GROMACS .gro file of C-alpha atoms in nm:
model
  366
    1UNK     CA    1  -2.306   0.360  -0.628
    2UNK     CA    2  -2.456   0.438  -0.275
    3UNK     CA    3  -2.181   0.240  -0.095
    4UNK     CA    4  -1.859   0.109  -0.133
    5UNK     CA    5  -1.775  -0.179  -0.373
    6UNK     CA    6  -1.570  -0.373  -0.144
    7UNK     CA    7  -1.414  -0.708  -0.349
    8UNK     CA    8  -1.096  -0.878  -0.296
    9UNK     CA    9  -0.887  -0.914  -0.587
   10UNK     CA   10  -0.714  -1.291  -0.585
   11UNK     CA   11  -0.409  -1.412  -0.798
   12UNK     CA   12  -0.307  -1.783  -0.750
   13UNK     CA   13   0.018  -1.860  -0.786
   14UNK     CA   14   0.015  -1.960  -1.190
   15UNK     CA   15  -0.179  -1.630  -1.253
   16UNK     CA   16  -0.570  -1.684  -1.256
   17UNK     CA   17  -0.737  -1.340  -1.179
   18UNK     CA   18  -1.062  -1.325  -0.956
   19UNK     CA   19  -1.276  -1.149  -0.799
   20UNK     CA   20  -1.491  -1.169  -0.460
   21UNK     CA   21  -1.775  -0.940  -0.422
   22UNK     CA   22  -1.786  -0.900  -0.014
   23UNK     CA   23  -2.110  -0.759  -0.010
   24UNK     CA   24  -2.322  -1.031  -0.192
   25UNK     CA   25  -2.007  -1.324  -0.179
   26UNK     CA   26  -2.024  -1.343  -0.566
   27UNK     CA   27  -1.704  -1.429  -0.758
   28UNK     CA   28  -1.610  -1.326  -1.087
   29UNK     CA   29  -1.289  -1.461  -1.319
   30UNK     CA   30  -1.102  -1.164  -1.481
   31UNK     CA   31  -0.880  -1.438  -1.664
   32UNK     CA   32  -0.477  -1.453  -1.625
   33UNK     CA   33  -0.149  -1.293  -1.594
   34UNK     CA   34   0.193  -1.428  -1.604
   35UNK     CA   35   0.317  -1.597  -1.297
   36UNK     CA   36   0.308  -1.310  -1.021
   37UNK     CA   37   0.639  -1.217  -0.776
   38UNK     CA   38   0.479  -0.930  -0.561
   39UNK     CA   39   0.127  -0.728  -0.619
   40UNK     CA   40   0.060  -0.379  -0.512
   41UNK     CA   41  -0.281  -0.200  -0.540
   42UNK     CA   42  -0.395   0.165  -0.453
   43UNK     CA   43  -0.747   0.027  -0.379
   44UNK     CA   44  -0.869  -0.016  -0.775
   45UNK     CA   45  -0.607  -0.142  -0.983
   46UNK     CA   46  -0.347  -0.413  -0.891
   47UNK     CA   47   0.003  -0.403  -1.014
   48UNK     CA   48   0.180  -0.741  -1.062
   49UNK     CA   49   0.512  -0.800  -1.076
   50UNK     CA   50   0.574  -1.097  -1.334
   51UNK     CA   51   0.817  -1.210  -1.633
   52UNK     CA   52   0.661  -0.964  -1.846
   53UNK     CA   53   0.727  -0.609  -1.618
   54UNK     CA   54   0.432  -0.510  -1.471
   55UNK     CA   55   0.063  -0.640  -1.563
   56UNK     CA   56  -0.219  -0.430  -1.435
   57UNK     CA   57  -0.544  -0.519  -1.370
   58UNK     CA   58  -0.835  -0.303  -1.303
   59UNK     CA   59  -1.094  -0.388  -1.065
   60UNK     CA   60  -1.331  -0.156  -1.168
   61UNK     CA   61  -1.451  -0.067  -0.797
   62UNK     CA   62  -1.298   0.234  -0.608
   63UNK     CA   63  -1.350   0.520  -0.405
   64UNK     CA   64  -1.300   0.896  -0.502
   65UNK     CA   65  -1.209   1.118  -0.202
   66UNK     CA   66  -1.309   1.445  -0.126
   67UNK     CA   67  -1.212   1.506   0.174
   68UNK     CA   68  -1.549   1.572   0.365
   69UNK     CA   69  -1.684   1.306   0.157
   70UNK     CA   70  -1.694   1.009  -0.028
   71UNK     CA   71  -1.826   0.893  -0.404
   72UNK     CA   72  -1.803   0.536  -0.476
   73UNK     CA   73  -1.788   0.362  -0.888
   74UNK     CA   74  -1.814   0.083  -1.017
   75UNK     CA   75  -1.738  -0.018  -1.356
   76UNK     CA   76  -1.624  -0.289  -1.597
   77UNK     CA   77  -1.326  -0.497  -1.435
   78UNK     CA   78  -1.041  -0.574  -1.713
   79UNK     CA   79  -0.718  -0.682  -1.772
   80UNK     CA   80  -0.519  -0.392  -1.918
   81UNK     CA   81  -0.155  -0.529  -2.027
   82UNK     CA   82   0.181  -0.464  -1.902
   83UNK     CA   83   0.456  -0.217  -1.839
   84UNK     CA   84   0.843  -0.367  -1.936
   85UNK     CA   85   1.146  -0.248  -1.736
   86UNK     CA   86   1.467  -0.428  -1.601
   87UNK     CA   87   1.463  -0.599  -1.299
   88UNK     CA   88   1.141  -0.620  -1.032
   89UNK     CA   89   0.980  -0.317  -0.993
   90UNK     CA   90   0.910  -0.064  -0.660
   91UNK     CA   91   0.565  -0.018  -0.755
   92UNK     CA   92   0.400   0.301  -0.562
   93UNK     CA   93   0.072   0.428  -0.618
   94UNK     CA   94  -0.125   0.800  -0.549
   95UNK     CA   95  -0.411   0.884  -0.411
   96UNK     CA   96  -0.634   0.879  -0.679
   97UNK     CA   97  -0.718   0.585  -0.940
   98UNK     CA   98  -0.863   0.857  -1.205
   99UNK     CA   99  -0.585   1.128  -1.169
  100UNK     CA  100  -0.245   1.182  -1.083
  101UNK     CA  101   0.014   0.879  -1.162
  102UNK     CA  102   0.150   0.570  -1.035
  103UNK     CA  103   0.531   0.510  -1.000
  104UNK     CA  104   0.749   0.236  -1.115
  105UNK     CA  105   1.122   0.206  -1.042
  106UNK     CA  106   1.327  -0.090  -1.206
  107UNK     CA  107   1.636  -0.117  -1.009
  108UNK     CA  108   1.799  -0.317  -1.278
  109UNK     CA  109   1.803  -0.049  -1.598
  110UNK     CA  110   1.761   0.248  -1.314
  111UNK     CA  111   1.423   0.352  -1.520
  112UNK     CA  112   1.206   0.565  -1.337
  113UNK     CA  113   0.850   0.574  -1.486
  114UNK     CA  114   0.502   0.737  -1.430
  115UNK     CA  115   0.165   0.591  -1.562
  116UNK     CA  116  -0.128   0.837  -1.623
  117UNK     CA  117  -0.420   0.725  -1.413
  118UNK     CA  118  -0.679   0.928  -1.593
  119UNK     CA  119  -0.560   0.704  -1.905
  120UNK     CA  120  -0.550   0.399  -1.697
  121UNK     CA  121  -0.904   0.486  -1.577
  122UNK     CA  122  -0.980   0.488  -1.984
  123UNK     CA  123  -0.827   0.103  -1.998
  124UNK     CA  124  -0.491   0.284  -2.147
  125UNK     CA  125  -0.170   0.245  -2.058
  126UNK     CA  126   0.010   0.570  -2.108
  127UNK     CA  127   0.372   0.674  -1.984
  128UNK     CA  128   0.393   1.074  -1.846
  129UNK     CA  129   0.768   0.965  -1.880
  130UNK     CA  130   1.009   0.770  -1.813
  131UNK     CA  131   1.397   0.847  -1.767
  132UNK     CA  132   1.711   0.669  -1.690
  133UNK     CA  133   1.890   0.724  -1.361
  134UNK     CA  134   2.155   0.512  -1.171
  135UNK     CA  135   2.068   0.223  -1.128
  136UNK     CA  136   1.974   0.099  -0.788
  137UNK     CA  137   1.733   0.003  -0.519
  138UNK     CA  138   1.483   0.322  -0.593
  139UNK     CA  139   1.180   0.451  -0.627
  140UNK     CA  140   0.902   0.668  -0.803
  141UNK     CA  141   0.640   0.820  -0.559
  142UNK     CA  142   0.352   1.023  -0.781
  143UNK     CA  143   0.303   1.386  -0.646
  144UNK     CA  144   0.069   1.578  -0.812
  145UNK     CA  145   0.141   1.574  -1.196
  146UNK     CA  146   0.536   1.448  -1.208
  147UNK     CA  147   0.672   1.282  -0.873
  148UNK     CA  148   0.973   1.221  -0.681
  149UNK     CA  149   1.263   1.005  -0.808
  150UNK     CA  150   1.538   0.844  -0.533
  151UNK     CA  151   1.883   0.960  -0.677
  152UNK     CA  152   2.206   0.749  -0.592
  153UNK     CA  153   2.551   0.822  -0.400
  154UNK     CA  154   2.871   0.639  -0.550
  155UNK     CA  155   2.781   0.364  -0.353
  156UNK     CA  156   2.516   0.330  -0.558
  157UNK     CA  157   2.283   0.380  -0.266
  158UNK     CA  158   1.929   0.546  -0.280
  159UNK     CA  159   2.082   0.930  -0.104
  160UNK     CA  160   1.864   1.205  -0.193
  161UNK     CA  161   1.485   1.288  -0.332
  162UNK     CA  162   1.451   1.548  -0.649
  163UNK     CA  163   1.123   1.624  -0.786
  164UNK     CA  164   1.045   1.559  -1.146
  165UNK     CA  165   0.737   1.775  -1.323
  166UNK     CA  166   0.506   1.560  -1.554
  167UNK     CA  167   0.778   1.588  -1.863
  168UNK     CA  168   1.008   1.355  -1.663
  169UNK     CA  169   1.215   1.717  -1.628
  170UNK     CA  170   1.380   1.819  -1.268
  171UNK     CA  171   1.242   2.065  -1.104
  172UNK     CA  172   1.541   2.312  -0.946
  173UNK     CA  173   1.488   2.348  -0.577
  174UNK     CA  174   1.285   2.078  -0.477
  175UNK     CA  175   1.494   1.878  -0.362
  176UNK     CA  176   1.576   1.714  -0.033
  177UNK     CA  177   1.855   1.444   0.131
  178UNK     CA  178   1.779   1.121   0.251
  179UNK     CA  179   2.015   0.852   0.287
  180UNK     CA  180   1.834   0.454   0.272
  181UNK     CA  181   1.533   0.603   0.095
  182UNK     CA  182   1.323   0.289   0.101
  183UNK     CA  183   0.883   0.280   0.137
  184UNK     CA  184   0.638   0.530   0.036
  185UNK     CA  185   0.298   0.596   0.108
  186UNK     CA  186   0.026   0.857   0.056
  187UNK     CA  187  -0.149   0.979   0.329
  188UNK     CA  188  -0.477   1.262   0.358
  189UNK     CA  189  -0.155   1.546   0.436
  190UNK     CA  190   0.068   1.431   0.189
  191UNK     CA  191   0.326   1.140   0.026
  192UNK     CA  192   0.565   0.975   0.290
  193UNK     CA  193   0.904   0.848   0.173
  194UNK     CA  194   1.117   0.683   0.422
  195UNK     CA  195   1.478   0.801   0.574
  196UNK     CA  196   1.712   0.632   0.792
  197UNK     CA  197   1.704   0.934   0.947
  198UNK     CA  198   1.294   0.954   0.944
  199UNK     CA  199   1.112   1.072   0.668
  200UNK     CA  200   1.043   1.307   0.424
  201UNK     CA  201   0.669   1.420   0.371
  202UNK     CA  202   0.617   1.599   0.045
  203UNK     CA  203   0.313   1.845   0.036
  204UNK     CA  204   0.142   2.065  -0.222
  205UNK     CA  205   0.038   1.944  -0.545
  206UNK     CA  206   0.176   2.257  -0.753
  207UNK     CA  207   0.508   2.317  -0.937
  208UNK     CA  208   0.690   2.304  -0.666
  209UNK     CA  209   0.584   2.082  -0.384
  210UNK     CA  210   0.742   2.111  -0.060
  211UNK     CA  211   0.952   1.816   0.095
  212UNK     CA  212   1.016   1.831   0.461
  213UNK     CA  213   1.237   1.629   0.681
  214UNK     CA  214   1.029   1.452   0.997
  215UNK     CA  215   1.304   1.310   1.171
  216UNK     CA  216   1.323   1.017   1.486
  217UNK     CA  217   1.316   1.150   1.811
  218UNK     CA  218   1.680   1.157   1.942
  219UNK     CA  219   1.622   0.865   2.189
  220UNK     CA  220   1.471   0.644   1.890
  221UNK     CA  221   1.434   0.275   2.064
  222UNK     CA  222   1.489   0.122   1.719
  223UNK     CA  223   1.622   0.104   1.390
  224UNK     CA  224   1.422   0.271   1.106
  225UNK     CA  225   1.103   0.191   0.971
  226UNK     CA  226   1.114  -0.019   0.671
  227UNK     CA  227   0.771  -0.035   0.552
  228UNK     CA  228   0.440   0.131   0.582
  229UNK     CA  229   0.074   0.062   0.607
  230UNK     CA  230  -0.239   0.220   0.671
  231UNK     CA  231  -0.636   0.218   0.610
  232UNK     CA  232  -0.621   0.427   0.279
  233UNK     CA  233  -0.654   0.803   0.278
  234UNK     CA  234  -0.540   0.842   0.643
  235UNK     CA  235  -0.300   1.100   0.817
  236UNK     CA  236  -0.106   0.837   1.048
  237UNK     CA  237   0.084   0.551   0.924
  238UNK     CA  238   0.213   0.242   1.061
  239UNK     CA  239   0.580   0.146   0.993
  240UNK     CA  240   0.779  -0.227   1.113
  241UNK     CA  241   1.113  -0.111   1.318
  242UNK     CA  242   1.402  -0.367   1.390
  243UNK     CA  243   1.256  -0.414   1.761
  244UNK     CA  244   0.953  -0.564   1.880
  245UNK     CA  245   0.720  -0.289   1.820
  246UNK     CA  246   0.524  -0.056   1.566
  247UNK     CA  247   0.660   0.294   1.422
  248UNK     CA  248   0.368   0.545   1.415
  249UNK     CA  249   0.399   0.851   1.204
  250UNK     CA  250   0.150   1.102   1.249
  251UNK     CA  251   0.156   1.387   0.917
  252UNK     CA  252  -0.040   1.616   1.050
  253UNK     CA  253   0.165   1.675   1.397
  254UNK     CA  254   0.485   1.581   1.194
  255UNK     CA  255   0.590   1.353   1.478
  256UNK     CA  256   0.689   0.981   1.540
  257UNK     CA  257   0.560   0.765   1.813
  258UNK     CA  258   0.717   0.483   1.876
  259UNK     CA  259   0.421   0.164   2.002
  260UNK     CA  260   0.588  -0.148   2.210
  261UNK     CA  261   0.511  -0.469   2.108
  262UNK     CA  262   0.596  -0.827   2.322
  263UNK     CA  263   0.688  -1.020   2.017
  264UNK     CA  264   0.805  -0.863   1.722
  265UNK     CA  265   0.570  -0.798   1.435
  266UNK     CA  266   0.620  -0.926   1.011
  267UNK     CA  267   0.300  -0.670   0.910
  268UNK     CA  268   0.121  -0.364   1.104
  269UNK     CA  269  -0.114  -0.113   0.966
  270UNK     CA  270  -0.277   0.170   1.111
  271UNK     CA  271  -0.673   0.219   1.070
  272UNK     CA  272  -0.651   0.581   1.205
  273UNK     CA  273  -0.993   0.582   1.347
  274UNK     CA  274  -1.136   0.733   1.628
  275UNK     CA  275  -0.996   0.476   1.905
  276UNK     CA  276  -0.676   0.429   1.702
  277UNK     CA  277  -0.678   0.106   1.629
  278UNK     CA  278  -0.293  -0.036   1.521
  279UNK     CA  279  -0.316  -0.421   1.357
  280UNK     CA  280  -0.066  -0.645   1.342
  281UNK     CA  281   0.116  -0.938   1.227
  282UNK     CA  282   0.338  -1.163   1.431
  283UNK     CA  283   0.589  -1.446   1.349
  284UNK     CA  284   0.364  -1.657   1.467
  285UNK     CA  285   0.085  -1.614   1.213
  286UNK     CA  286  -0.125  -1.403   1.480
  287UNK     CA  287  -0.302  -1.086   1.459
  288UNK     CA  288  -0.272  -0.872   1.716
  289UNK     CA  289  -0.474  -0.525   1.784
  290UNK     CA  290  -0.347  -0.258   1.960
  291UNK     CA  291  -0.476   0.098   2.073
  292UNK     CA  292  -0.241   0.391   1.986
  293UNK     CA  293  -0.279   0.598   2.263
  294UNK     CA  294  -0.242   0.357   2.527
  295UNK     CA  295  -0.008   0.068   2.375
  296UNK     CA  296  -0.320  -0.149   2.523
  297UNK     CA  297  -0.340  -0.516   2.316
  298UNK     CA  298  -0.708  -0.525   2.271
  299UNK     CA  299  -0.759  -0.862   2.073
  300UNK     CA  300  -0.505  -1.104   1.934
  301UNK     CA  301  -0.643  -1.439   1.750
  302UNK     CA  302  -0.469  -1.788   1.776
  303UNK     CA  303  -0.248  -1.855   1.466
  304UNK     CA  304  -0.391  -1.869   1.164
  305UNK     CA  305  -0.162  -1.883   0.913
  306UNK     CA  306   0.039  -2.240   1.034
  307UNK     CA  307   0.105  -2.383   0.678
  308UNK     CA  308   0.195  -1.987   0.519
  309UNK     CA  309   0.409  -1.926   0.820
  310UNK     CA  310   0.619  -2.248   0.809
  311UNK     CA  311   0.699  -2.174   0.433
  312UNK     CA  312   0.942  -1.842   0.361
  313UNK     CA  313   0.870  -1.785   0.047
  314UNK     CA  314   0.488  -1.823   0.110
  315UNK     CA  315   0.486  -1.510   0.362
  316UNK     CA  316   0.644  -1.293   0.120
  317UNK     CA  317   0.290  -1.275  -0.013
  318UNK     CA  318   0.106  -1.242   0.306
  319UNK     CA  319  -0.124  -0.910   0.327
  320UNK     CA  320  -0.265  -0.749   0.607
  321UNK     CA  321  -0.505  -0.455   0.514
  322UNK     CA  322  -0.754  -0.247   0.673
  323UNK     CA  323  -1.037  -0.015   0.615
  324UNK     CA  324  -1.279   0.095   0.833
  325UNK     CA  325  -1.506  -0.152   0.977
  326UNK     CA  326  -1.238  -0.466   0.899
  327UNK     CA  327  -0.884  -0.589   0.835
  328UNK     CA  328  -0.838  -0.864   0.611
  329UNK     CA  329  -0.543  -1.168   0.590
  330UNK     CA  330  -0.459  -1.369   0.316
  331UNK     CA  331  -0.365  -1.737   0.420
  332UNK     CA  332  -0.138  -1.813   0.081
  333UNK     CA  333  -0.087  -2.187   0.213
  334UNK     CA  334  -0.432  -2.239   0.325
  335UNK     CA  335  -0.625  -2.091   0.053
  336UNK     CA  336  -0.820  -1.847   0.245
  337UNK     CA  337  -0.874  -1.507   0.364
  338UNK     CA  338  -0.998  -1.384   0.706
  339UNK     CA  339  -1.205  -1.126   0.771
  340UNK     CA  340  -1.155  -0.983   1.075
  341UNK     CA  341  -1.327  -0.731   1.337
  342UNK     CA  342  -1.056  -0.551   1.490
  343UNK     CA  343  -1.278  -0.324   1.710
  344UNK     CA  344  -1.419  -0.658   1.860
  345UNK     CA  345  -1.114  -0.820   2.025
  346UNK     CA  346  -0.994  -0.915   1.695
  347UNK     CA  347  -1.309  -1.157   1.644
  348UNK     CA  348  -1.273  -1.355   1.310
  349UNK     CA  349  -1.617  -1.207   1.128
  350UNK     CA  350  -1.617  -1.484   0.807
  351UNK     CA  351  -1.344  -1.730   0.655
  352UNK     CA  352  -1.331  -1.646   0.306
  353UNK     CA  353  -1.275  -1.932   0.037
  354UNK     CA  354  -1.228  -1.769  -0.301
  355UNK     CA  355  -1.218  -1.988  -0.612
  356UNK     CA  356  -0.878  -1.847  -0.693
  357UNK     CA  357  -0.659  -1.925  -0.391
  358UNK     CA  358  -0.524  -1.574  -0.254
  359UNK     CA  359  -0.164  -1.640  -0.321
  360UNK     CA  360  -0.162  -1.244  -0.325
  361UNK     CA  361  -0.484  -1.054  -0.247
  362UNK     CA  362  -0.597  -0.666  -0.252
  363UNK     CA  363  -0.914  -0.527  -0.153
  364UNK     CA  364  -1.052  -0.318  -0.431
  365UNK     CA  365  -1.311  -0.075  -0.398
  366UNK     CA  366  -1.176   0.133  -0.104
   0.00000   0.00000   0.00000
């Protein structure tokens, strides 16, 4: 296709799959899944957590990167079954939709697995491997062919990172420490797993990647980042602290930058682009945008999310996402999605009303 095929991907709260086309606002039904829990997506296919494991769903839009430029698909959208484990998943995806793997951790059986995305691309679901570990709060992050697998202390804590090739077999030497590993993402330098201590950024797609400890500054002004976000394919990353304020992690200076906030945030992403535009999420249902250079607030909206906000288990499913002309936020409660121009004080652009109400949403295509 000459441009992207930018949809949002909508599961209601019983299951019903849709799809809105946000280029020409037509909606498609994909059909059902179990009851969702949580959804992840790496910008084609959506990975939902429900009774059954994991139930994938392909969008059949995305975007390959090549690093000086872009190719966009489109294809037939399907429903493509389900991967069983014990317990709820950690569900982190790789760069690519048509190569590499996605990783699934169930915390329950400690089963560490890796999905084939070329076969995945093919409508098959197919297992690179999947081994049995200690189990605990872990995770999976796809490198190359294999990927990294958290490995427990006697606490049964998440302590250390060890490299698995695409036989589900350790890899001697690539290995690194870090205690709390929680949150991954992949960025255009490499795959970011979180430390209490900073992070780890694995490079190099070979045998024999290299994993490499970015730690906080000494004067860190808050606790660790928890969670990341950022437009898809970028080198900086956006990370929620225990203060009011925004972690930044830059991979290509290896460096943290810590972004002061006067309310603290639930969500922030980072688009990455040439202003450095940071989006947000507050307790209060707004979105805020700041610059990262500055720290400047640039735009914030009133509340929009009044019902979602007043209901915990309703913001679990809240999404803030980004590419690069808008950021988009599902309104569980409300039944709606807002688009949103961040590089024009945060302007609502359209209030979107798919058929499906966006209990969980991911924008497919990117």
């Amino acid at each position: 296709m000459a441009e992207p095929q930018l949809h949002l991907v909508a599961i209601d709260g019983t299951g019903n799959v849709g799809m809105l086309d946000l280029l020409g606002n037509r909606e498609t039904k994909l059909g059902t899944v179990a009851p969702p829990a949580a959804t992840a997506t790496d910008g084609r296919y959506v990975f939902a957590t429900t009774p059954k494991g994991v139930e994938i769903v392909d969008s059949g839009v995305w975007t390959w990167d090549h690093g000086d430029h872009f190719h966009y698909y489109r294809a037939t959208p399907a429903l493509l079954g389900s991967v069983r484990g014990g317990g709820s998943p950690v569900v982190i995806t790789g760069p690519l939709s048509t190569a590499g793997g996605t990783g699934l951790f169930f915390p329950d059986s400690g089963e560490a697995v890796l999905l084939d995305n070329a076969s995945l691309s093919r409508g098959e679901i197919r297992e690179r491997f999947r081994i049995e570990v200690t189990p605990h709060a872990g995770l999976v992050a796809p490198v190359g062919d294999g990927a990294v697998v958290t490995a427990a202390d006697a606490a049964g804590t998440p302590a250390a990172l060890q490299y698995y090739d695409a036989d589900g077999k350790p890899v001697a030497g690539v290995r690194a420490d870090c205690p709390g590993s929680h949150g991954s993402i992949v960025t255009r330098v490499g795959t970011v797993v979180g430390c209490a201590d900073g992070a780890i950024l694995i490079t190099g797609s070979g045998d024999k990647p290299v994993l490499e400890k970015v730690p906080y500054p000494e004067s860190a002004p808050a606790g660790a980042a928890v969670r990341f976000d950022s437009r898809k394919g970028r080198p900086t990353v956006a990370g929620l602290g225990e203060s009011s304020g925004v972690w930044l992690l830059s991979t290509r200076q290896r460096s943290w930058q810590w972004l002061p906030t006067q309310t603290p945030m639930v969500r922030a992403t980072a688009v990455d682009d040439s202003r450095g535009h940071v989006v947000t999420l507050d307790a209060g249902g707004r979105v805020h945008v700041y610059l990262a250079k500055t720290g400047e607030e640039v735009g914030v909206t009133e509340p929009l999310l009044p019902k979602t906000m007043s209901a915990a288990p309703s913001l679990e499913t809240v999404t803030l996402t980004v590419d690069a002309q808008r950021a988009y936020l599902n309104a569980p409660a409300e039944g709606v999605v807002y688009e949103i121009d961040f590089a024009d004080k945060a302007r609502i652009a359209r209030t979107l009303s798919p058929s499906v109400r966006p209990v969980f949403v991911a924008e497919a295509g990117r």
